[in-house]
Amino acid sequence: MRKSEISIVLICFGLIFYAPAFAEDVERIEKSLKEAIHEELAAQKEVQEWSAEKEAIINDLLDLKTRLDWNRFQNRKYKAYVYQKAEEVNDLKTQKEKLASMRMELEPYLSQVVSDLKDRIVSDVPFLDEERSRRITFLEESLLDPSLNLGERLRRVLEALRVEAGYGNSVGIEETKLVLNGEPTLVTMTRVGRVGIFYTTNDRKQAGKWDKVSQSWQPVSDDYLPDILRTTEIIQQKRAAELVDLPIGPTR
């Protein structure tokens, strides 16, 4: 046998001998590749899942940070609100203390004002006696009424003072009875502010005035009767306004 033929035979024999081993290597390599690919795919899936989870965590953290910032902002606002309310409470306490002190001073002061007003009405020109007397009684009852707060009591006293002060700038006519010469007589009283208050009898024949010095009604000269009658008619709007001569001053 020639040398070349011997080589071919040896090669064929080698292929026949190593073929099973080569096939096993291929299968092993293929299996390794499949496992590597499977592991790579699994790793990629884990990476994708982790990326999604990480994004969710980041979003949650951002949301928590936003809420935390909001809560901090609200806490600052609430602290400022609490501080403001505390200042208001302190102011109210101070005002309450002042009001308590004022109440202790104002209550007796109002009582004194009403008492002085009552004395003033008694010594004042006698007009609207019943109305003014009822007003004083109303004030005295108001000051003793526990259901009324101090502000309402003060308002009522000030209103009474306003009304009384208004009499000085007003005029009035009143039909009443006076004791003249020992006899009850129907008269028309004519008030001109607090400057003077006069009367004329219903027969328009007599006239008189209130004398502050003697605190009594005094007759006046017949010379004044026409002017007093005209004054009454002017106040009643029965004639146009004009200058009149009234007996002002103490009676002589």
Coordinates of C-alpha atoms in Angstrom, one line a residue:
M1 CA 0.0 0.0 0.0
R2 CA 1.3 3.4 -0.9
K3 CA 2.0 6.0 1.6
S4 CA -0.8 8.4 0.4
E5 CA -3.4 5.7 0.7
I6 CA -2.2 5.0 4.2
S7 CA -2.7 8.7 5.1
I8 CA -6.2 8.8 3.7
V9 CA -7.1 5.6 5.7
L10 CA -5.7 7.2 8.9
I11 CA -7.7 10.4 8.4
C12 CA -10.9 8.5 7.8
F13 CA -10.2 6.4 10.8
G14 CA -9.6 9.6 12.9
L15 CA -12.8 11.1 11.7
I16 CA -14.7 8.0 12.6
F17 CA -13.0 7.9 16.0
Y18 CA -13.5 11.7 16.9
A19 CA -17.0 12.3 15.3
P20 CA -19.0 11.4 18.4
A21 CA -16.8 13.6 20.6
F22 CA -17.1 16.5 18.2
A23 CA -20.9 16.2 18.2
E24 CA -21.0 16.2 22.0
D25 CA -18.9 19.4 22.0
V26 CA -21.3 21.1 19.6
E27 CA -24.3 20.1 21.7
R28 CA -22.5 21.4 24.8
I29 CA -21.6 24.6 23.1
E30 CA -25.1 25.1 21.8
K31 CA -26.5 24.4 25.2
S32 CA -24.1 26.9 26.8
L33 CA -25.1 29.5 24.2
K34 CA -28.8 28.9 24.9
E35 CA -28.2 29.2 28.6
A36 CA -26.2 32.4 28.1
I37 CA -28.9 33.9 25.8
H38 CA -31.6 32.9 28.3
E39 CA -29.6 34.4 31.2
E40 CA -29.1 37.6 29.1
L41 CA -32.8 37.8 28.3
A42 CA -33.6 37.3 32.0
A43 CA -31.0 39.9 32.9
Q44 CA -32.5 42.4 30.4
K45 CA -36.0 41.7 31.8
E46 CA -34.7 42.3 35.3
V47 CA -33.1 45.5 34.1
Q48 CA -36.4 46.6 32.5
E49 CA -38.4 45.7 35.6
W50 CA -35.9 47.5 37.8
S51 CA -36.0 50.6 35.5
A52 CA -39.8 50.7 35.8
E53 CA -39.6 50.1 39.6
K54 CA -36.9 52.8 39.9
E55 CA -39.0 55.2 37.9
A56 CA -42.0 54.5 40.2
I57 CA -39.8 55.0 43.2
I58 CA -38.5 58.3 41.8
N59 CA -42.0 59.4 41.1
D60 CA -43.1 58.5 44.6
L61 CA -40.1 60.3 46.1
L62 CA -40.9 63.4 44.0
D63 CA -44.5 63.2 45.2
L64 CA -43.4 62.8 48.8
K65 CA -41.1 65.7 48.4
T66 CA -43.9 67.8 47.0
R67 CA -46.1 66.9 49.8
L68 CA -43.4 67.5 52.3
D69 CA -42.8 71.0 50.8
W70 CA -46.5 71.7 50.9
N71 CA -46.8 70.5 54.5
R72 CA -43.8 72.7 55.5
F73 CA -45.5 75.6 53.7
Q74 CA -48.8 74.9 55.5
N75 CA -46.9 74.6 58.9
R76 CA -45.3 78.0 58.3
K77 CA -48.7 79.5 57.4
Y78 CA -50.3 77.8 60.4
K79 CA -47.6 79.1 62.8
A80 CA -48.1 82.6 61.4
Y81 CA -51.8 82.2 61.8
V82 CA -51.4 80.9 65.4
Y83 CA -49.1 83.8 66.2
Q84 CA -51.6 86.3 64.7
K85 CA -54.4 84.8 66.7
A86 CA -52.3 84.8 69.9
E87 CA -51.7 88.5 69.3
E88 CA -55.4 89.1 68.8
V89 CA -56.2 87.2 72.0
N90 CA -53.7 89.3 73.9
D91 CA -55.3 92.4 72.4
L92 CA -58.8 91.2 73.4
K93 CA -57.5 90.4 76.9
T94 CA -56.2 94.0 77.1
Q95 CA -59.4 95.4 75.8
K96 CA -61.4 93.3 78.2
E97 CA -59.3 94.6 81.1
K98 CA -59.8 98.1 79.9
L99 CA -63.6 97.5 79.5
A100 CA -63.8 96.1 83.0
S101 CA -62.0 99.2 84.3
M102 CA -64.2 101.4 82.2
R103 CA -67.3 99.6 83.4
M104 CA -66.4 100.2 87.0
E105 CA -66.0 103.9 86.2
L106 CA -68.9 104.2 83.7
E107 CA -71.7 102.6 85.6
P108 CA -71.6 105.1 88.5
Y109 CA -71.0 107.9 86.1
L110 CA -74.1 107.1 84.1
S111 CA -76.1 107.0 87.3
Q112 CA -74.8 110.4 88.2
V113 CA -75.6 111.7 84.7
V114 CA -79.2 110.5 85.0
S115 CA -79.5 112.0 88.5
D116 CA -78.2 115.3 87.3
L117 CA -80.5 115.2 84.3
K118 CA -83.5 114.6 86.6
D119 CA -82.6 117.6 88.8
R120 CA -82.1 119.7 85.6
I121 CA -85.6 118.8 84.4
V122 CA -87.1 119.6 87.8
S123 CA -85.5 123.1 87.7
D124 CA -85.9 123.6 84.0
V125 CA -88.6 125.5 82.1
P126 CA -91.7 123.4 82.7
F127 CA -92.8 121.8 79.4
L128 CA -93.6 118.2 78.3
D129 CA -93.5 117.3 81.9
E130 CA -95.0 113.8 81.5
E131 CA -92.8 112.9 78.5
R132 CA -89.6 114.0 80.2
S133 CA -90.6 112.3 83.5
R134 CA -91.2 109.0 81.7
R135 CA -87.8 109.3 80.0
I136 CA -86.1 109.7 83.4
T137 CA -88.0 106.7 84.8
F138 CA -87.0 104.7 81.7
L139 CA -83.3 105.5 82.2
E140 CA -83.4 104.7 85.8
E141 CA -84.9 101.3 85.1
S142 CA -82.4 100.7 82.2
L143 CA -79.5 101.3 84.5
L144 CA -80.8 98.6 86.9
D145 CA -81.7 96.1 84.2
P146 CA -79.2 93.2 84.3
S147 CA -80.2 92.0 80.8
L148 CA -78.8 95.2 79.3
N149 CA -75.1 95.5 78.5
L150 CA -73.1 98.6 79.3
G151 CA -73.1 99.7 75.7
E152 CA -76.9 99.7 75.5
R153 CA -77.2 101.6 78.8
L154 CA -74.8 104.2 77.5
R155 CA -76.7 104.5 74.2
R156 CA -80.0 105.1 76.0
V157 CA -78.5 107.8 78.3
L158 CA -76.8 109.5 75.3
E159 CA -80.1 109.4 73.4
A160 CA -81.9 111.1 76.3
L161 CA -79.2 113.8 76.5
R162 CA -79.5 114.3 72.8
V163 CA -83.2 114.8 73.0
E164 CA -82.9 117.2 76.0
A165 CA -80.2 119.2 74.2
G166 CA -82.5 119.3 71.1
Y167 CA -85.1 121.2 73.1
G168 CA -82.8 124.2 73.1
N169 CA -83.0 124.5 69.3
S170 CA -86.7 123.7 68.9
V171 CA -90.0 125.3 69.4
G172 CA -93.3 123.8 70.6
I173 CA -96.9 124.3 71.4
E174 CA -98.7 122.5 74.2
E175 CA -102.3 122.7 75.4
T176 CA -102.4 122.3 79.2
K177 CA -103.9 123.6 82.4
L178 CA -102.3 126.1 84.8
V179 CA -103.4 127.4 88.1
L180 CA -103.9 131.2 87.5
N181 CA -105.2 133.3 90.3
G182 CA -106.1 130.2 92.2
E183 CA -108.1 128.7 89.4
P184 CA -107.2 125.8 87.0
T185 CA -107.2 127.5 83.6
L186 CA -106.8 126.1 80.0
V187 CA -103.9 127.7 78.3
T188 CA -101.7 127.4 75.2
M189 CA -98.1 127.2 76.1
T190 CA -95.6 128.4 73.5
R191 CA -92.0 127.4 74.0
V192 CA -89.1 129.1 72.1
G193 CA -86.2 126.8 72.7
R194 CA -85.1 127.3 76.3
V195 CA -85.1 131.1 75.9
G196 CA -88.6 131.4 77.1
I197 CA -91.9 129.7 77.6
F198 CA -95.1 131.7 77.5
Y199 CA -98.8 131.1 77.9
T200 CA -102.0 132.7 76.6
T201 CA -105.5 131.9 77.8
N202 CA -107.9 130.4 75.5
D203 CA -109.9 133.6 75.4
R204 CA -106.7 135.3 74.1
K205 CA -107.0 138.0 76.7
Q206 CA -104.2 137.1 79.1
A207 CA -100.6 136.2 78.7
G208 CA -97.7 135.2 81.0
K209 CA -94.3 133.5 81.1
W210 CA -92.3 131.2 83.2
D211 CA -90.0 133.2 85.6
K212 CA -86.8 131.3 86.2
V213 CA -85.9 133.3 89.3
S214 CA -89.1 132.7 91.2
Q215 CA -89.7 129.4 89.5
S216 CA -93.3 130.3 88.9
W217 CA -95.7 131.5 86.2
Q218 CA -96.0 135.3 86.1
P219 CA -98.4 137.5 84.1
V220 CA -96.8 139.9 81.5
S221 CA -97.9 143.3 80.3
D222 CA -100.8 143.3 77.9
D223 CA -98.4 145.0 75.5
Y224 CA -96.7 141.7 74.9
L225 CA -100.0 139.8 74.3
P226 CA -100.1 140.4 70.5
D227 CA -96.5 139.3 70.0
I228 CA -96.9 136.2 72.0
L229 CA -100.1 135.3 70.0
R230 CA -98.2 136.0 66.7
T231 CA -95.4 133.8 67.9
T232 CA -97.8 130.9 68.6
E233 CA -99.4 131.3 65.1
I234 CA -95.9 131.4 63.4
I235 CA -95.0 128.1 65.2
Q236 CA -98.3 126.6 64.1
Q237 CA -97.5 127.8 60.6
K238 CA -100.6 129.9 60.5
R239 CA -98.7 133.0 59.4
A240 CA -95.4 133.9 57.9
A241 CA -92.3 134.4 60.1
E242 CA -91.7 137.9 61.3
L243 CA -89.9 139.8 64.1
V244 CA -91.6 139.7 67.4
D245 CA -90.9 141.4 70.7
L246 CA -91.1 138.8 73.6
P247 CA -90.6 139.4 77.3
I248 CA -87.2 137.7 77.8
G249 CA -85.5 138.1 81.1
P250 CA -86.6 138.2 84.8
T251 CA -90.0 139.6 85.6
R252 CA -89.9 143.0 87.3

